[in-house]
JSON list of C-alpha atoms in Angstrom, two decimals:
[
{"chain": "L", "resi": 11, "resn": "SER", "atom": "CA", "xyz": [6.45, 7.64, -12.35]},
{"chain": "L", "resi": 12, "resn": "ALA", "atom": "CA", "xyz": [8.60, 4.57, -14.01]},
{"chain": "L", "resi": 13, "resn": "GLN", "atom": "CA", "xyz": [11.46, 6.36, -14.57]},
{"chain": "L", "resi": 14, "resn": "MET", "atom": "CA", "xyz": [11.79, 8.38, -11.43]},
{"chain": "L", "resi": 15, "resn": "GLY", "atom": "CA", "xyz": [14.09, 7.20, -8.63]},
{"chain": "L", "resi": 16, "resn": "ALA", "atom": "CA", "xyz": [13.92, 7.26, -4.97]},
{"chain": "L", "resi": 17, "resn": "ASP", "atom": "CA", "xyz": [15.30, 11.03, -5.30]},
{"chain": "L", "resi": 18, "resn": "GLU", "atom": "CA", "xyz": [12.60, 12.20, -7.16]},
{"chain": "L", "resi": 19, "resn": "TRP", "atom": "CA", "xyz": [10.02, 10.70, -5.57]},
{"chain": "L", "resi": 20, "resn": "LEU", "atom": "CA", "xyz": [11.20, 12.20, -2.00]},
{"chain": "L", "resi": 21, "resn": "ARG", "atom": "CA", "xyz": [11.40, 15.41, -3.76]},
{"chain": "L", "resi": 22, "resn": "ASP", "atom": "CA", "xyz": [8.39, 15.68, -5.02]},
{"chain": "L", "resi": 23, "resn": "ILE", "atom": "CA", "xyz": [6.84, 14.66, -2.17]},
{"chain": "L", "resi": 24, "resn": "ARG", "atom": "CA", "xyz": [7.88, 17.18, 0.49]},
{"chain": "L", "resi": 25, "resn": "GLU", "atom": "CA", "xyz": [7.06, 19.41, -2.12]},
{"chain": "L", "resi": 26, "resn": "ASP", "atom": "CA", "xyz": [3.39, 18.31, -1.92]},
{"chain": "L", "resi": 27, "resn": "LEU", "atom": "CA", "xyz": [3.32, 18.42, 1.83]},
{"chain": "L", "resi": 28, "resn": "ALA", "atom": "CA", "xyz": [5.35, 21.45, 1.65]},
{"chain": "L", "resi": 29, "resn": "ALA", "atom": "CA", "xyz": [2.49, 23.08, -0.08]},
{"chain": "L", "resi": 30, "resn": "GLY", "atom": "CA", "xyz": [-0.32, 22.09, 2.27]},
{"chain": "L", "resi": 31, "resn": "ALA", "atom": "CA", "xyz": [-1.54, 18.80, 1.33]},
{"chain": "L", "resi": 32, "resn": "ALA", "atom": "CA", "xyz": [-2.54, 16.59, 4.24]},
{"chain": "L", "resi": 33, "resn": "LYS", "atom": "CA", "xyz": [-1.49, 13.51, 2.68]},
{"chain": "L", "resi": 34, "resn": "VAL", "atom": "CA", "xyz": [0.43, 12.52, -0.20]},
{"chain": "L", "resi": 35, "resn": "ILE", "atom": "CA", "xyz": [-0.51, 9.25, -2.17]},
{"chain": "L", "resi": 36, "resn": "THR", "atom": "CA", "xyz": [2.00, 7.46, -3.69]},
{"chain": "L", "resi": 37, "resn": "GLU", "atom": "CA", "xyz": [1.07, 5.82, -7.31]},
{"chain": "L", "resi": 38, "resn": "ALA", "atom": "CA", "xyz": [0.44, 2.40, -7.85]},
{"chain": "L", "resi": 39, "resn": "ARG", "atom": "CA", "xyz": [-2.11, 1.99, -10.48]},
{"chain": "L", "resi": 40, "resn": "GLU", "atom": "CA", "xyz": [-5.26, -0.50, -10.10]},
{"chain": "L", "resi": 41, "resn": "SER", "atom": "CA", "xyz": [-2.87, -2.84, -12.52]},
{"chain": "L", "resi": 42, "resn": "GLY", "atom": "CA", "xyz": [-0.50, -2.38, -9.52]},
{"chain": "L", "resi": 43, "resn": "THR", "atom": "CA", "xyz": [2.32, -2.34, -12.23]},
{"chain": "L", "resi": 44, "resn": "SER", "atom": "CA", "xyz": [3.14, 1.28, -11.98]},
{"chain": "L", "resi": 45, "resn": "GLY", "atom": "CA", "xyz": [4.50, 3.95, -9.89]},
{"chain": "L", "resi": 46, "resn": "LEU", "atom": "CA", "xyz": [5.97, 2.24, -6.77]},
{"chain": "L", "resi": 47, "resn": "ALA", "atom": "CA", "xyz": [5.91, -1.38, -8.53]},
{"chain": "L", "resi": 48, "resn": "ALA", "atom": "CA", "xyz": [7.40, -1.80, -11.53]},
{"chain": "L", "resi": 49, "resn": "ALA", "atom": "CA", "xyz": [5.80, -3.42, -14.87]},
{"chain": "L", "resi": 50, "resn": "ASN", "atom": "CA", "xyz": [5.63, -6.27, -13.71]},
{"chain": "L", "resi": 51, "resn": "GLY", "atom": "CA", "xyz": [4.21, -6.14, -10.50]},
{"chain": "L", "resi": 52, "resn": "GLU", "atom": "CA", "xyz": [7.19, -6.25, -8.53]},
{"chain": "L", "resi": 53, "resn": "LEU", "atom": "CA", "xyz": [7.52, -3.34, -5.71]},
{"chain": "L", "resi": 54, "resn": "ARG", "atom": "CA", "xyz": [10.33, -1.28, -6.22]},
{"chain": "L", "resi": 55, "resn": "LYS", "atom": "CA", "xyz": [11.38, -1.72, -2.91]},
{"chain": "L", "resi": 56, "resn": "ASP", "atom": "CA", "xyz": [14.60, 0.45, -2.95]},
{"chain": "L", "resi": 57, "resn": "ILE", "atom": "CA", "xyz": [12.33, 3.69, -3.70]},
{"chain": "L", "resi": 58, "resn": "LEU", "atom": "CA", "xyz": [10.14, 2.25, -0.99]},
{"chain": "L", "resi": 59, "resn": "ASP", "atom": "CA", "xyz": [12.37, 1.83, 1.39]},
{"chain": "L", "resi": 60, "resn": "GLN", "atom": "CA", "xyz": [13.76, 5.82, 0.96]},
{"chain": "L", "resi": 61, "resn": "ILE", "atom": "CA", "xyz": [10.88, 6.59, 1.89]},
{"chain": "L", "resi": 62, "resn": "LEU", "atom": "CA", "xyz": [9.75, 4.98, 4.84]},
{"chain": "L", "resi": 63, "resn": "ASP", "atom": "CA", "xyz": [13.30, 5.65, 6.42]},
{"chain": "L", "resi": 64, "resn": "CYS", "atom": "CA", "xyz": [13.38, 9.48, 5.92]},
{"chain": "L", "resi": 65, "resn": "GLU", "atom": "CA", "xyz": [11.82, 12.03, 7.79]},
{"chain": "L", "resi": 66, "resn": "ILE", "atom": "CA", "xyz": [8.58, 11.72, 6.87]},
{"chain": "L", "resi": 67, "resn": "GLU", "atom": "CA", "xyz": [5.55, 10.83, 8.73]},
{"chain": "L", "resi": 68, "resn": "VAL", "atom": "CA", "xyz": [4.35, 7.93, 7.40]},
{"chain": "L", "resi": 69, "resn": "GLY", "atom": "CA", "xyz": [0.71, 8.92, 8.38]},
{"chain": "L", "resi": 70, "resn": "GLN", "atom": "CA", "xyz": [1.11, 11.75, 6.32]},
{"chain": "L", "resi": 71, "resn": "LEU", "atom": "CA", "xyz": [1.44, 8.99, 3.47]},
{"chain": "L", "resi": 72, "resn": "MET", "atom": "CA", "xyz": [-1.14, 7.07, 1.31]},
{"chain": "L", "resi": 73, "resn": "PHE", "atom": "CA", "xyz": [0.13, 4.13, -0.88]},
{"chain": "L", "resi": 74, "resn": "GLU", "atom": "CA", "xyz": [-2.08, 2.33, -3.27]},
{"chain": "L", "resi": 75, "resn": "ALA", "atom": "CA", "xyz": [-2.36, -0.72, -3.34]},
{"chain": "L", "resi": 76, "resn": "PRO", "atom": "CA", "xyz": [-4.66, -2.50, -5.93]},
{"chain": "L", "resi": 77, "resn": "ASN", "atom": "CA", "xyz": [-3.17, -6.02, -5.35]},
{"chain": "L", "resi": 78, "resn": "LYS", "atom": "CA", "xyz": [-2.94, -8.93, -2.70]},
{"chain": "L", "resi": 79, "resn": "GLN", "atom": "CA", "xyz": [1.15, -8.84, -2.58]},
{"chain": "L", "resi": 80, "resn": "LEU", "atom": "CA", "xyz": [1.44, -4.90, -2.12]},
{"chain": "L", "resi": 81, "resn": "GLN", "atom": "CA", "xyz": [-0.86, -5.23, 0.58]},
{"chain": "L", "resi": 82, "resn": "THR", "atom": "CA", "xyz": [1.08, -7.78, 2.34]},
{"chain": "L", "resi": 83, "resn": "TYR", "atom": "CA", "xyz": [4.31, -6.11, 1.81]},
{"chain": "L", "resi": 84, "resn": "LEU", "atom": "CA", "xyz": [2.83, -2.86, 2.98]},
{"chain": "L", "resi": 85, "resn": "ILE", "atom": "CA", "xyz": [1.30, -4.11, 6.31]},
{"chain": "L", "resi": 86, "resn": "ASN", "atom": "CA", "xyz": [4.28, -6.25, 7.40]},
{"chain": "L", "resi": 87, "resn": "ARG", "atom": "CA", "xyz": [6.60, -2.92, 6.39]},
{"chain": "L", "resi": 88, "resn": "VAL", "atom": "CA", "xyz": [4.62, -0.57, 7.78]},
{"chain": "L", "resi": 89, "resn": "GLY", "atom": "CA", "xyz": [2.63, -1.76, 10.48]},
{"chain": "L", "resi": 90, "resn": "THR", "atom": "CA", "xyz": [-1.33, -2.60, 9.58]},
{"chain": "L", "resi": 91, "resn": "GLU", "atom": "CA", "xyz": [-2.81, 0.73, 10.45]},
{"chain": "L", "resi": 92, "resn": "VAL", "atom": "CA", "xyz": [-0.98, 1.83, 7.59]},
{"chain": "L", "resi": 93, "resn": "ASN", "atom": "CA", "xyz": [-2.92, 4.54, 4.96]},
{"chain": "L", "resi": 94, "resn": "LEU", "atom": "CA", "xyz": [-3.93, 2.22, 1.47]},
{"chain": "L", "resi": 95, "resn": "GLY", "atom": "CA", "xyz": [-5.79, 3.48, -0.91]},
{"chain": "L", "resi": 96, "resn": "ASN", "atom": "CA", "xyz": [-7.18, 2.02, -4.45]},
{"chain": "L", "resi": 97, "resn": "ILE", "atom": "CA", "xyz": [-8.95, -1.00, -2.87]},
{"chain": "L", "resi": 98, "resn": "ALA", "atom": "CA", "xyz": [-11.28, -2.65, -4.78]},
{"chain": "L", "resi": 99, "resn": "PRO", "atom": "CA", "xyz": [-15.25, -2.58, -2.93]},
{"chain": "L", "resi": 100, "resn": "ALA", "atom": "CA", "xyz": [-14.17, -6.96, -2.89]},
{"chain": "L", "resi": 101, "resn": "ASP", "atom": "CA", "xyz": [-10.60, -6.83, -1.72]},
{"chain": "L", "resi": 102, "resn": "LEU", "atom": "CA", "xyz": [-12.46, -4.49, 1.80]},
{"chain": "L", "resi": 103, "resn": "VAL", "atom": "CA", "xyz": [-12.96, -8.02, 3.81]},
{"chain": "L", "resi": 104, "resn": "PRO", "atom": "CA", "xyz": [-9.62, -9.57, 2.93]},
{"chain": "L", "resi": 105, "resn": "LEU", "atom": "CA", "xyz": [-7.92, -6.77, 3.39]},
{"chain": "L", "resi": 106, "resn": "GLU", "atom": "CA", "xyz": [-9.10, -6.59, 6.73]},
{"chain": "L", "resi": 107, "resn": "THR", "atom": "CA", "xyz": [-7.87, -10.27, 7.69]},
{"chain": "L", "resi": 108, "resn": "LEU", "atom": "CA", "xyz": [-4.55, -9.42, 6.68]},
{"chain": "L", "resi": 109, "resn": "ARG", "atom": "CA", "xyz": [-4.36, -5.77, 9.10]},
{"chain": "L", "resi": 110, "resn": "LEU", "atom": "CA", "xyz": [-5.54, -8.58, 11.26]},
{"chain": "L", "resi": 111, "resn": "GLY", "atom": "CA", "xyz": [-3.70, -11.23, 11.03]},
{"chain": "L", "resi": 112, "resn": "LEU", "atom": "CA", "xyz": [-5.95, -13.67, 9.62]},
{"chain": "L", "resi": 113, "resn": "ARG", "atom": "CA", "xyz": [-6.89, -16.31, 6.92]},
{"chain": "L", "resi": 114, "resn": "GLY", "atom": "CA", "xyz": [-9.30, -15.81, 4.32]},
{"chain": "L", "resi": 115, "resn": "ASP", "atom": "CA", "xyz": [-9.54, -19.30, 4.32]},
{"chain": "L", "resi": 116, "resn": "THR", "atom": "CA", "xyz": [-10.48, -19.76, 7.78]},
{"chain": "L", "resi": 117, "resn": "LEU", "atom": "CA", "xyz": [-13.29, -17.03, 7.81]},
{"chain": "L", "resi": 118, "resn": "LEU", "atom": "CA", "xyz": [-17.07, -18.74, 7.64]},
{"chain": "L", "resi": 119, "resn": "THR", "atom": "CA", "xyz": [-19.19, -17.75, 4.34]},
{"chain": "L", "resi": 120, "resn": "MET", "atom": "CA", "xyz": [-22.47, -16.55, 5.07]},
{"chain": "L", "resi": 121, "resn": "GLU", "atom": "CA", "xyz": [-24.32, -19.65, 4.65]},
{"chain": "L", "resi": 122, "resn": "GLU", "atom": "CA", "xyz": [-22.12, -21.70, 6.97]},
{"chain": "L", "resi": 123, "resn": "LEU", "atom": "CA", "xyz": [-22.80, -18.76, 10.02]},
{"chain": "L", "resi": 124, "resn": "THR", "atom": "CA", "xyz": [-26.63, -19.13, 9.06]},
{"chain": "L", "resi": 125, "resn": "HIS", "atom": "CA", "xyz": [-26.66, -23.29, 9.52]},
{"chain": "L", "resi": 126, "resn": "ALA", "atom": "CA", "xyz": [-23.66, -22.45, 12.54]}
]
C-alpha cells in the first residue's frame, strides 16, 4: 500500500463496497507506519483527503489509527463519530477523552477518586 496513490486507494475501496462490504478498513497497521501512514509515521493526508472528499460515505470506512497522532487528525478532520480501529486496549480511555474534547492529564486516577 505504500506505493499506492489516491486513485488506487479509491478504486480498491469502491471495488470492496461494490462486492458487498459493509465497511472498508483503511490500513495503518499497529506500527502506524504503513497504509495511510508513511514509513516515517506521517499521515498521508493527500490520500486521506481525496478519500474523504469523494462520494464514498464516510460511515462505510473504518480507519486504522493505532497512535494518538492519527486518532487526533481523524477526529478533527472527520468528526467525533469517525470509525476508528486497531486501537490498543490501553488507548481506549485516552481515545474517548479525545472524542469528548477532554485532555488526558485532567482525568483523576482511581486512587484520587476514592480519596475525594
